Coordinates of C-alpha atoms and ligand atoms in Angstrom, one line a residue:
X684 CA -9.4 -44.2 -5.4
X685 CA -9.7 -41.3 -7.6
X686 CA -6.8 -38.8 -8.9
X687 CA -8.2 -34.8 -7.2
X688 CA -6.6 -32.2 -8.4
X689 CA -7.6 -29.8 -5.5
X690 CA -7.0 -25.6 -7.2
X691 CA -6.5 -23.2 -4.1
X692 CA -5.6 -24.1 -0.1
X693 CA -7.9 -21.6 1.8
X694 CA -10.1 -23.2 4.3
X695 CA -12.4 -25.2 1.2
X696 CA -9.0 -26.3 -0.7
X697 CA -6.9 -26.8 1.5
X698 CA -9.7 -28.7 3.7
X699 CA -11.8 -30.8 1.5
X700 CA -8.8 -31.7 -0.3
X701 CA -7.3 -33.3 3.1
X702 CA -10.6 -35.3 3.6
X703 CA -10.5 -36.4 -0.1
X704 CA -7.0 -38.3 0.6
X705 CA -8.5 -39.5 4.0
X706 CA -10.6 -41.5 2.2
X707 CA -8.3 -42.8 0.2
X708 CA -7.9 -40.7 -3.0
X709 CA -4.7 -39.7 -4.6
X710 CA -5.1 -36.1 -4.3
X711 CA -2.8 -32.3 -5.3
X712 CA -3.3 -29.3 -3.6
X713 CA -2.0 -26.2 -5.9
X714 CA -1.8 -23.2 -5.4
X715 CA 0.7 -20.1 -6.9
X716 CA 1.4 -19.2 -3.6
X717 CA 4.2 -20.6 -3.6
X718 CA 5.1 -18.8 0.3
X719 CA 2.2 -21.4 1.3
X720 CA 3.5 -24.6 -0.8
X721 CA 6.8 -24.7 1.0
X722 CA 4.8 -23.6 4.3
X723 CA 2.9 -27.1 4.0
X724 CA 5.7 -29.5 2.8
X725 CA 6.9 -28.4 5.6
X726 CA 3.6 -29.2 7.8
X727 CA 2.9 -25.6 8.3
X728 CA -0.6 -24.9 8.2
X729 CA -2.0 -21.1 6.8
X730 CA -4.5 -21.0 8.4
X731 CA -6.0 -22.6 12.1
X732 CA -8.3 -25.3 11.7
X733 CA -9.0 -28.1 14.6
X734 CA -7.9 -31.2 13.8
X735 CA -6.1 -30.0 10.1
X736 CA -2.4 -30.4 10.8
X737 CA -3.0 -34.1 12.6
X738 CA -4.9 -34.7 9.3
X739 CA -2.9 -33.8 6.5
X740 CA 0.0 -34.6 8.4
X741 CA -1.4 -38.5 8.4
X742 CA -1.6 -37.8 5.0
X743 CA 1.4 -36.7 3.2
X744 CA 2.7 -39.5 5.2
X745 CA 1.1 -42.5 3.7
X746 CA 1.2 -40.6 -0.1
X747 CA -2.8 -40.1 -0.2
X748 CA -1.7 -36.1 -0.4
X749 CA 0.5 -33.9 -2.3
X750 CA 1.4 -29.7 -2.8
X751 CA 2.6 -28.2 -5.4
X752 CA 2.6 -24.7 -6.9
X753 CA 2.9 -27.0 -10.8
X754 CA -0.3 -26.3 -11.2
X755 CA 0.1 -28.0 -15.0
X756 CA 1.4 -30.7 -13.8
X757 CA -1.8 -31.7 -11.8
X758 CA -4.2 -30.8 -13.3
X759 CA -2.8 -32.7 -16.8
X760 CA -2.5 -36.0 -14.2
X761 CA -6.1 -35.6 -12.3
X762 CA -8.9 -37.2 -13.4
X763 CA -11.5 -35.6 -11.2
X764 CA -10.0 -30.8 -10.9
X765 CA -11.6 -29.2 -8.0
X766 CA -11.7 -25.0 -8.4
X767 CA -11.6 -23.6 -4.4
X768 CA -10.0 -20.3 -5.2
X769 CA -11.5 -17.3 -3.5
X770 CA -13.9 -15.4 -4.5
X771 CA -13.5 -11.9 -2.7
X772 CA -16.4 -8.9 -2.7
X773 CA -15.5 -5.9 -4.7
X774 CA -15.8 -2.8 -3.8
X775 CA -18.9 -3.2 -5.8
X776 CA -20.1 -5.5 -3.3
X777 CA -20.0 -8.7 -6.3
X778 CA -18.1 -11.7 -6.0
X779 CA -15.5 -11.2 -8.1
X780 CA -14.3 -14.0 -10.3
X781 CA -10.4 -12.8 -11.5
X782 CA -8.7 -15.9 -9.5
X783 CA -11.9 -18.3 -11.1
X784 CA -11.1 -17.6 -14.4
X785 CA -7.5 -17.6 -14.6
X786 CA -7.7 -21.2 -13.3
X787 CA -10.0 -22.2 -16.0
X788 CA -7.9 -21.3 -18.8
X789 CA -5.2 -23.0 -17.2
X790 CA -7.6 -26.0 -17.2
X791 CA -8.7 -24.9 -21.2
X792 CA -4.0 -24.7 -21.7
X793 CA -3.5 -27.5 -20.4
X794 CA -6.1 -30.1 -20.6
X795 CA -5.1 -33.7 -21.9
X796 CA -8.4 -36.0 -21.3
X797 CA -11.7 -36.5 -20.4
X798 CA -11.6 -34.6 -17.0
X799 CA -14.6 -33.5 -14.7
X800 CA -14.0 -29.7 -13.2
X801 CA -15.8 -28.7 -10.0
X802 CA -16.5 -26.2 -8.3
X803 CA -16.5 -26.1 -4.3
X804 CA -16.3 -22.1 -4.2
X805 CA -19.6 -20.2 -4.0
X806 CA -20.0 -18.8 -6.8
X807 CA -22.7 -16.5 -8.8
X808 CA -25.0 -18.0 -10.5
X809 CA -23.5 -19.2 -14.0
X810 CA -19.6 -19.2 -13.0
X811 CA -20.5 -23.0 -14.1
X812 CA -21.3 -22.2 -17.9
X813 CA -19.0 -19.1 -18.0
X814 CA -15.6 -21.3 -16.4
X815 CA -17.3 -24.6 -19.9
X816 CA -16.3 -21.6 -22.2
X817 CA -12.9 -20.1 -20.7
X818 CA -11.9 -23.7 -21.2
X819 CA -13.4 -24.5 -24.6
X820 CA -11.7 -21.1 -25.5
X821 CA -8.3 -22.0 -24.3
X822 CA -7.8 -25.5 -25.5
X823 CA -6.3 -26.5 -28.2
X824 CA -8.7 -30.1 -29.6
X825 CA -11.7 -31.0 -29.3
X826 CA -11.2 -32.8 -25.7
X827 CA -14.3 -34.2 -23.8
X828 CA -15.0 -32.9 -20.3
X829 CA -17.4 -31.7 -18.0
X830 CA -18.4 -29.2 -15.1
X831 CA -19.8 -29.7 -12.1
X832 CA -20.7 -27.3 -8.5
X833 CA -20.5 -28.9 -6.3
X834 CA -20.6 -26.2 -3.0
X835 CA -19.2 -26.1 0.6
X836 CA -21.1 -26.4 3.4
X837 CA -18.1 -26.3 6.3
X838 CA -17.8 -24.6 8.7
X839 CA -14.4 -22.8 9.7
X840 CA -13.3 -24.1 13.8
X841 CA -16.1 -27.5 12.8
X842 CA -14.6 -28.0 9.0
X843 CA -13.0 -31.2 9.3
X844 CA -16.2 -32.7 11.5
X845 CA -18.7 -31.6 8.8
X846 CA -16.8 -32.6 5.6
X847 CA -15.7 -36.1 6.6
X848 CA -20.3 -36.0 8.5
X849 CA -21.5 -33.5 5.3
X850 CA -25.7 -32.8 6.3
X851 CA -25.7 -33.7 2.3
X852 CA -23.4 -33.3 -0.4
X853 CA -24.8 -31.3 -3.1
X854 CA -24.7 -32.1 -7.3
X855 CA -24.9 -30.4 -10.3
X856 CA -23.4 -32.2 -12.7
X857 CA -23.2 -31.0 -17.3
X858 CA -24.5 -34.9 -18.2
X859 CA -24.5 -38.5 -15.4
X860 CA -21.5 -39.2 -15.9
X861 CA -20.1 -37.0 -14.0
X862 CA -22.7 -36.7 -11.7
X863 CA -22.2 -40.4 -11.0
X864 CA -18.1 -40.0 -10.4
X865 CA -18.4 -36.8 -7.4
X866 CA -21.9 -39.6 -5.9
X867 CA -19.0 -41.9 -5.7
X868 CA -16.1 -39.8 -4.1
X869 CA -18.9 -38.1 -1.7
X870 CA -20.0 -42.2 -0.6
X871 CA -17.4 -42.1 2.5
X872 CA -19.1 -38.3 3.9
X873 CA -22.4 -38.9 3.2
X874 CA -25.4 -40.8 2.1
X875 CA -27.8 -37.4 1.5
X876 CA -26.4 -36.1 -2.2
X877 CA -28.7 -33.6 -3.8
X878 CA -28.5 -34.6 -7.3
X879 CA -30.0 -30.6 -9.0
X880 CA -28.2 -28.4 -12.2
X881 CA -25.6 -26.9 -11.8
X882 CA -27.6 -23.9 -12.0
X883 CA -29.9 -25.2 -8.9
X884 CA -26.1 -26.2 -7.5
X885 CA -24.6 -22.6 -7.2
X886 CA -27.7 -21.1 -5.9
X887 CA -28.2 -23.4 -3.5
X888 CA -25.3 -22.8 -1.5
X889 CA -26.0 -18.4 -1.3
X890 CA -29.7 -19.4 -0.5
X891 CA -28.7 -21.9 3.0
X892 CA -25.7 -19.2 3.9
X893 CA -28.2 -16.5 3.3
X894 CA -31.3 -18.2 5.6
X895 CA -28.9 -18.9 7.8
X896 CA -27.9 -15.4 8.2
X897 CA -31.4 -14.3 8.4
X898 CA -32.3 -16.4 10.6
X899 CA -29.6 -13.9 12.3
X900 CA -30.3 -10.9 12.1
X901 CA -34.4 -12.4 12.8
X902 CA -33.6 -13.1 16.0
X903 CA -30.9 -9.6 16.3
X904 CA -34.3 -7.8 15.4
X905 CA -36.4 -8.9 18.0
X906 CA -33.6 -8.5 20.1
X907 CA -33.6 -5.0 19.9
X908 CA -37.7 -5.1 20.4
X909 CA -36.8 -7.2 23.5
X910 CA -34.6 -4.0 24.9
X911 CA -37.1 -1.8 24.4
X912 CA -40.2 -3.4 25.9
X913 CA -38.5 -5.6 28.9
X914 CA -38.4 -8.9 27.5
X915 CA -35.0 -11.5 27.3
X916 CA -34.2 -12.4 23.2
X917 CA -32.5 -16.0 25.2
X918 CA -36.3 -16.9 26.2
X919 CA -37.5 -15.9 22.9
X920 CA -34.9 -18.1 21.0
X921 CA -36.1 -21.3 23.5
X922 CA -39.5 -20.5 23.1
X923 CA -39.6 -20.8 19.3
X924 CA -36.6 -22.4 19.4
X925 CA -38.3 -25.5 20.1
X926 CA -41.0 -25.4 17.5
X927 CA -39.4 -28.0 14.9
X928 CA -40.2 -26.1 12.1
X929 CA -38.0 -23.5 13.8
X930 CA -35.5 -25.3 15.2
X931 CA -33.0 -23.8 18.0
X932 CA -29.9 -22.8 15.8
X933 CA -29.0 -19.7 14.5
X934 CA -30.9 -18.2 16.4
X935 CA -28.2 -17.0 19.3
X936 CA -28.6 -12.7 19.2
X937 CA -25.8 -10.5 19.2
X938 CA -23.3 -8.1 17.2
X939 CA -24.0 -9.6 14.4
X940 CA -22.1 -11.8 11.9
X941 CA -18.9 -11.7 10.2
X942 CA -16.6 -14.1 8.7
X943 CA -15.4 -14.4 5.3
X944 CA -18.8 -16.3 4.0
X945 CA -21.9 -14.3 5.7
X946 CA -20.9 -10.9 5.1
X947 CA -20.2 -11.5 1.1
X948 CA -22.6 -13.9 0.6
X949 CA -25.5 -12.2 0.6
X950 CA -24.0 -8.8 -0.8
X951 CA -23.7 -11.2 -3.6
X952 CA -27.4 -12.5 -3.5
X953 CA -28.3 -9.5 -3.2
X954 CA -27.2 -8.7 -6.3
X955 CA -28.0 -12.3 -8.5
X956 CA -31.3 -11.3 -8.0
X957 CA -30.6 -7.4 -9.6
X958 CA -29.0 -8.1 -12.3
X959 CA -32.1 -10.9 -12.6
X960 CA -33.8 -7.9 -12.3
X961 CA -36.0 -8.9 -8.8
X962 CA -35.1 -6.5 -5.8
X963 CA -34.7 -8.9 -3.5
X964 CA -35.4 -7.0 0.1
X965 CA -35.2 -9.6 2.6
X966 CA -31.8 -10.4 2.3
X967 CA -30.9 -6.0 1.7
X968 CA -32.7 -5.9 5.3
X969 CA -31.1 -8.6 6.9
X970 CA -27.3 -6.9 5.9
X971 CA -28.9 -3.3 7.2
X972 CA -30.4 -5.0 10.7
X973 CA -26.1 -6.0 10.7
X974 CA -24.8 -3.3 10.6
X975 CA -26.3 -1.7 12.8
X976 CA -26.0 -4.1 15.4
X977 CA -22.3 -2.9 15.5
X978 CA -23.8 0.5 16.0
X979 CA -25.6 0.0 19.0
X980 CA -23.1 -2.0 21.2
X981 CA -20.9 1.0 20.8
X982 CA -23.5 3.5 21.1
X983 CA -24.8 1.4 24.9
X984 CA -20.8 1.6 25.7
X985 CA -20.6 5.2 24.8
X986 CA -23.5 5.6 26.9
X987 CA -23.0 4.0 30.2
X988 CA -18.9 5.8 29.9
X989 CA -20.8 9.1 29.5
X990 CA -18.0 9.6 26.8
X991 CA -15.4 7.2 25.4
X992 CA -11.8 9.8 25.6
X993 CA -9.7 8.7 27.9
X994 CA -11.2 5.3 28.9
X995 CA -9.7 2.3 28.8
X996 CA -11.5 -0.3 27.1
X997 CA -11.0 -3.6 27.4
X998 CA -11.9 -6.3 23.6
X999 CA -12.3 -9.5 24.8
X1000 CA -11.7 -11.5 21.6
X1001 CA -10.2 -10.5 17.1
X1002 CA -12.4 -13.4 15.9
X1003 CA -15.9 -13.6 14.1
X1004 CA -15.8 -16.1 16.2
X1005 CA -14.4 -18.7 18.6
X1006 CA -11.7 -21.4 16.9
X1007 CA -11.1 -19.7 14.1
X1008 CA -8.1 -16.9 13.6
X1009 CA -10.0 -15.5 11.2
X1010 CA -10.9 -11.9 11.3
X1011 CA -12.1 -11.1 8.0
X1012 CA -15.5 -8.8 8.6
X1013 CA -15.4 -9.7 12.6
X1014 CA -17.1 -7.3 14.7
X1015 CA -13.6 -5.8 16.1
X1016 CA -12.6 -4.9 13.1
X1017 CA -14.5 -2.5 12.1
X1018 CA -15.4 -1.4 16.5
X1019 CA -11.7 -1.2 17.0
X1020 CA -10.9 1.4 14.6
X1021 CA -13.9 4.1 15.9
X1022 CA -13.2 3.6 19.7
X1023 CA -9.5 4.6 18.7
X1024 CA -10.0 8.0 16.7
X1025 CA -12.5 8.9 19.3
X1026 CA -9.7 8.4 22.1
X1027 CA -10.6 5.2 24.0
X1028 CA -7.2 3.1 25.1
X1029 CA -7.7 -0.2 23.3
X1030 CA -6.4 -3.7 25.3
X1031 CA -7.7 -6.5 23.4
X1032 CA -7.2 -10.3 24.1
X1033 CA -7.4 -12.9 21.5
X1034 CA -6.1 -17.1 21.9
X1035 CA -5.4 -16.9 18.3
X1036 CA -5.8 -14.0 16.6
X1037 CA -3.5 -11.0 17.3
X1038 CA -1.1 -11.6 14.5
X1039 CA -4.2 -11.6 11.8
X1040 CA -5.1 -8.0 14.0
X1041 CA -2.0 -6.4 13.8
X1042 CA -1.1 -6.7 10.3
X1043 CA -4.6 -5.2 9.2
X1044 CA -5.1 -3.0 12.3
X1045 CA -1.2 -2.1 13.2
X1046 CA -0.9 -0.9 16.7
X1047 CA -4.9 1.4 17.2
X1048 CA -5.1 -1.4 20.7
X1049 CA -2.8 -3.2 23.1
X1050 CA -2.5 -7.0 22.7
X1051 CA -2.8 -10.2 25.4
X1052 CA -3.3 -13.6 24.9
X1053 CA -3.2 -13.6 28.4
X1054 CA -6.7 -12.4 29.2
X1055 CA -6.7 -11.0 33.2
X1056 CA -3.8 -8.4 32.3
X1057 CA -5.8 -7.1 28.9
X1058 CA -8.9 -6.4 31.3
X1059 CA -6.4 -4.3 34.0
X1060 CA -7.4 -1.3 35.0
X1061 CA -10.0 -1.3 32.5
X1062 CA -13.2 1.8 32.6
X1063 CA -14.8 -1.1 30.9
X1064 CA -14.9 -4.5 29.3
X1065 CA -16.7 -5.6 25.7
X1066 CA -17.0 -8.6 24.6
X1067 CA -16.6 -9.7 21.0
X1068 CA -16.3 -13.3 20.1
X1069 CA -17.1 -16.0 23.0
X1070 CA -13.9 -17.9 23.5
X1071 CA -14.2 -20.8 26.4
X1072 CA -11.6 -18.6 27.7
X1073 CA -14.5 -15.7 28.0
X1074 CA -17.0 -17.9 29.7
X1075 CA -14.4 -19.4 32.4
X1076 CA -13.7 -15.9 33.4
X1077 CA -13.2 -15.1 36.8
X1078 CA -15.8 -12.7 37.8
X1079 CA -14.5 -11.5 41.1
X1080 CA -11.6 -11.3 39.6
X1081 CA -12.3 -9.2 37.0
X1082 CA -14.5 -7.2 39.3
X1083 CA -11.3 -6.3 41.8
X1084 CA -8.9 -6.2 38.6
X1085 CA -11.4 -3.4 36.7
X1086 CA -11.4 0.2 37.5
X1087 CA -15.4 0.2 37.9
X1088 CA -17.2 -3.1 37.3
X1089 CA -18.8 -2.0 33.7
X1090 CA -19.1 -5.0 31.1
X1091 CA -21.0 -4.5 27.3
X1092 CA -22.0 -8.6 26.0
X1093 CA -21.3 -8.4 22.2
X1094 CA -22.0 -12.5 23.0
X1095 CA -24.4 -12.7 25.9
X1096 CA -21.9 -15.0 27.6
X1097 CA -22.8 -14.5 31.3
X1098 CA -26.1 -15.6 33.2
X1099 CA -28.2 -11.9 34.3
X1100 CA -28.9 -13.4 37.6
X1101 CA -25.3 -14.3 38.7
X1102 CA -24.2 -10.4 37.1
X1103 CA -26.5 -8.3 39.4
X1104 CA -25.1 -10.7 43.0
X1105 CA -22.0 -9.4 41.6
X1106 CA -22.5 -5.7 41.3
X1107 CA -22.0 -5.1 37.8
X1108 CA -22.8 -2.8 35.4
X1109 CA -23.9 -5.8 32.3
X1110 CA -25.4 -4.4 29.3
X1111 CA -25.8 -7.9 26.7
X1112 CA -28.5 -8.5 23.8
X1113 CA -31.6 -8.2 23.7
X1114 CA -32.2 -8.6 27.5
X1115 CA -33.0 -6.8 30.7
X1116 CA -30.3 -4.6 31.6
X1117 CA -28.0 -4.7 35.1
X1118 CA -27.1 -2.0 36.5
X1119 CA -25.1 -1.8 39.9
X1120 CA -26.5 -0.7 42.8
X1121 CA -23.2 1.0 44.8
X1122 CA -23.0 4.9 45.0
X1123 CA -19.4 5.4 44.0
X1124 CA -20.6 3.4 40.2
X1125 CA -24.5 5.7 40.0
X1126 CA -23.7 7.4 36.4
X1127 CA -23.2 3.5 35.0
Ligands
UGA925 C1 -21.3 -20.3 7.6 C2 -21.5 -21.6 7.5 O1 -22.1 -22.2 8.9 C3 -20.9 -22.5 6.2 O2 -22.2 -24.0 6.1 C4 -20.5 -22.6 5.5 O3 -20.2 -23.4 4.5 C5 -19.7 -20.8 5.1 O4 -20.8 -20.1 6.2 C6 -19.5 -21.2 3.9 O5 -20.0 -20.8 3.4 O6 -18.3 -21.8 3.4 P1 -19.1 -19.7 8.6 O7 -18.6 -18.5 8.7 O8 -17.2 -20.4 8.9 O9 -20.0 -20.4 8.3 O10 -19.8 -19.5 10.5 P2 -20.9 -20.4 11.0 O11 -20.4 -21.1 12.3 O12 -21.8 -19.7 10.4 O13 -21.0 -18.0 12.4 C7 -21.3 -17.0 11.1 C8 -21.1 -16.2 11.9 O14 -22.6 -15.9 12.2 C9 -20.5 -15.9 13.4 O15 -19.9 -13.9 13.2 C10 -21.1 -16.2 14.0 O16 -21.0 -15.6 15.4 C11 -22.8 -16.0 13.9 N1 -24.0 -16.5 14.5 C12 -23.9 -17.9 14.7 C13 -24.5 -15.4 14.6 O17 -24.3 -14.1 15.5 N2 -25.6 -16.6 16.0 C14 -26.3 -17.5 15.1 O18 -27.0 -17.9 16.1 C15 -24.6 -18.0 15.0

C-alpha cells in the first residue's frame, strides 16, 4: 500500500487515482478548481466515463480515495505524487507547460522528505528534467527526490477497463529505487513493464499516439483513392488488417480523428521534431489528411444538396467518438459553424454531449437527445459519431421522417446494399455511392 497524491482531476488524473485506490493504495486527488472538488465530494463526476462513478463511490466509502483542494497538505503527506494536469495546445501548436510548472513549484516549496514525482500527462521530451530543475529551484533544503515519466494510454469511454488491465506500463525513472516503487504500484494492472530512460518514456507516448493517428490518416487517404477508383475501403481494411504485421485496429476510415489527444499530440510532436532540427513530414501529412476529411464530407453534402442555404440538416453525433461527452476537436465542432454560416437550419442529436456543445457553439443549431426528433423534416442527415443510437436507427422510419432520403455518413455505419434496397441516397467514406433511383429525387 502506498500513499499517492494525484494533482489534477481531469480524465487521466481522476481515472488513474481511482484505479490506484481500487488496488488498495491510499489516494488523494487534488485540484485547484474548488467547484470540481466540491462536486466530487458530493459524488458528482466532472466527466462522463462509464463505470467511473461506481468505482469512485466504492473507494470513497471504504476510505481509500479522498478529494481536496488543499494541495500543499496532499503533497506533504504523499510518497508518490502524480502530476496529471492539462497540457493544452498553444496557438502555435506547442504543448503549454504552464500548469506543470506551477505544480512543480508547489511541490518544491512543500518538499518535506523523499518523494517520487511522476508525470502522467502527455508531456514534451525534456519535461521531466524541467520539473526536476523547478523543484530544486523552489525547495529550501537539499531533500532528495526522483522524477518518473509514466505516460497514460487509456482511451476515453474505456478508461476504467484500460487502466485496470493495461497492455503495458512504461516507466522512465531517474533512479532504480523510483523505478521499483512505480513498478510495484503497477503490479495489479499489468506484468508488461517497459523500463526506459526519462526521455524515452516521454517520447513513447507521442510515438504511440502519432502512430495510431498515422494509421487513421493512412486509411483515410486510401479511402479517398477508393472513391476515385470505385473500390471499397472497408474491404481494403479487412484485406490488410488480417496481416498480423498490420493488424485490424484503427483502420476505420471516416471523417477523421478528434478528441483531446491525437490532434494535440501530433501537432506537439511536429514541434518537438522541429525544435531538435528534424522535419517530420510524415506527421505533417497525417494532420493535413485529417483536416481534409472534414472538408470533403461537407463538399459531398453541398454537392448533393445543390445549396446549403435554407436546407434543414440533421447532425447525428456531437462527441468526438461514442461513449463520451467530450467534444474537443470533434468533427461536429468544425462542421456545424460552417453549415450555419452558409444558411443551413441545423438539428443536432447527441445522447450526452449537448450540454458541452451548447457551451461552445451556443444556439447555432437546435438540439435534441431524441434522434428521431432531430431527423424530422430534414433534407439531409450527416452522421458524425457512430453512437449505438445511430447504428440502431429504424431506417424505414428515418425515410418517412425526412423530406428526402439523403444520408452523408462520416462513420460508414450502414450496409450499402441495405441503403440501396431502402431507396436512400447514401454517401459514405471510401465506398461506392448509393443513389436513390426514384424520379422525385433524381437531383440527389
Ligand atoms: C487516444 C489513444 O487511443 C489512447 O491510447 C491514449 O491514451 C489517449 O488518446 C490519450 O493520449 O490520452 P482517445 O483520444 O480517447 O484515446 O480516443 P480513440 O479511441 O483513440 O479515438 C481517437 C479518434 O480517432 C476518435 O475521433 C475516433 O473516432 C478516431 N478513430 C479511431 C478513427 O477515425 N478510426 C479508427 O479506426 C479509430
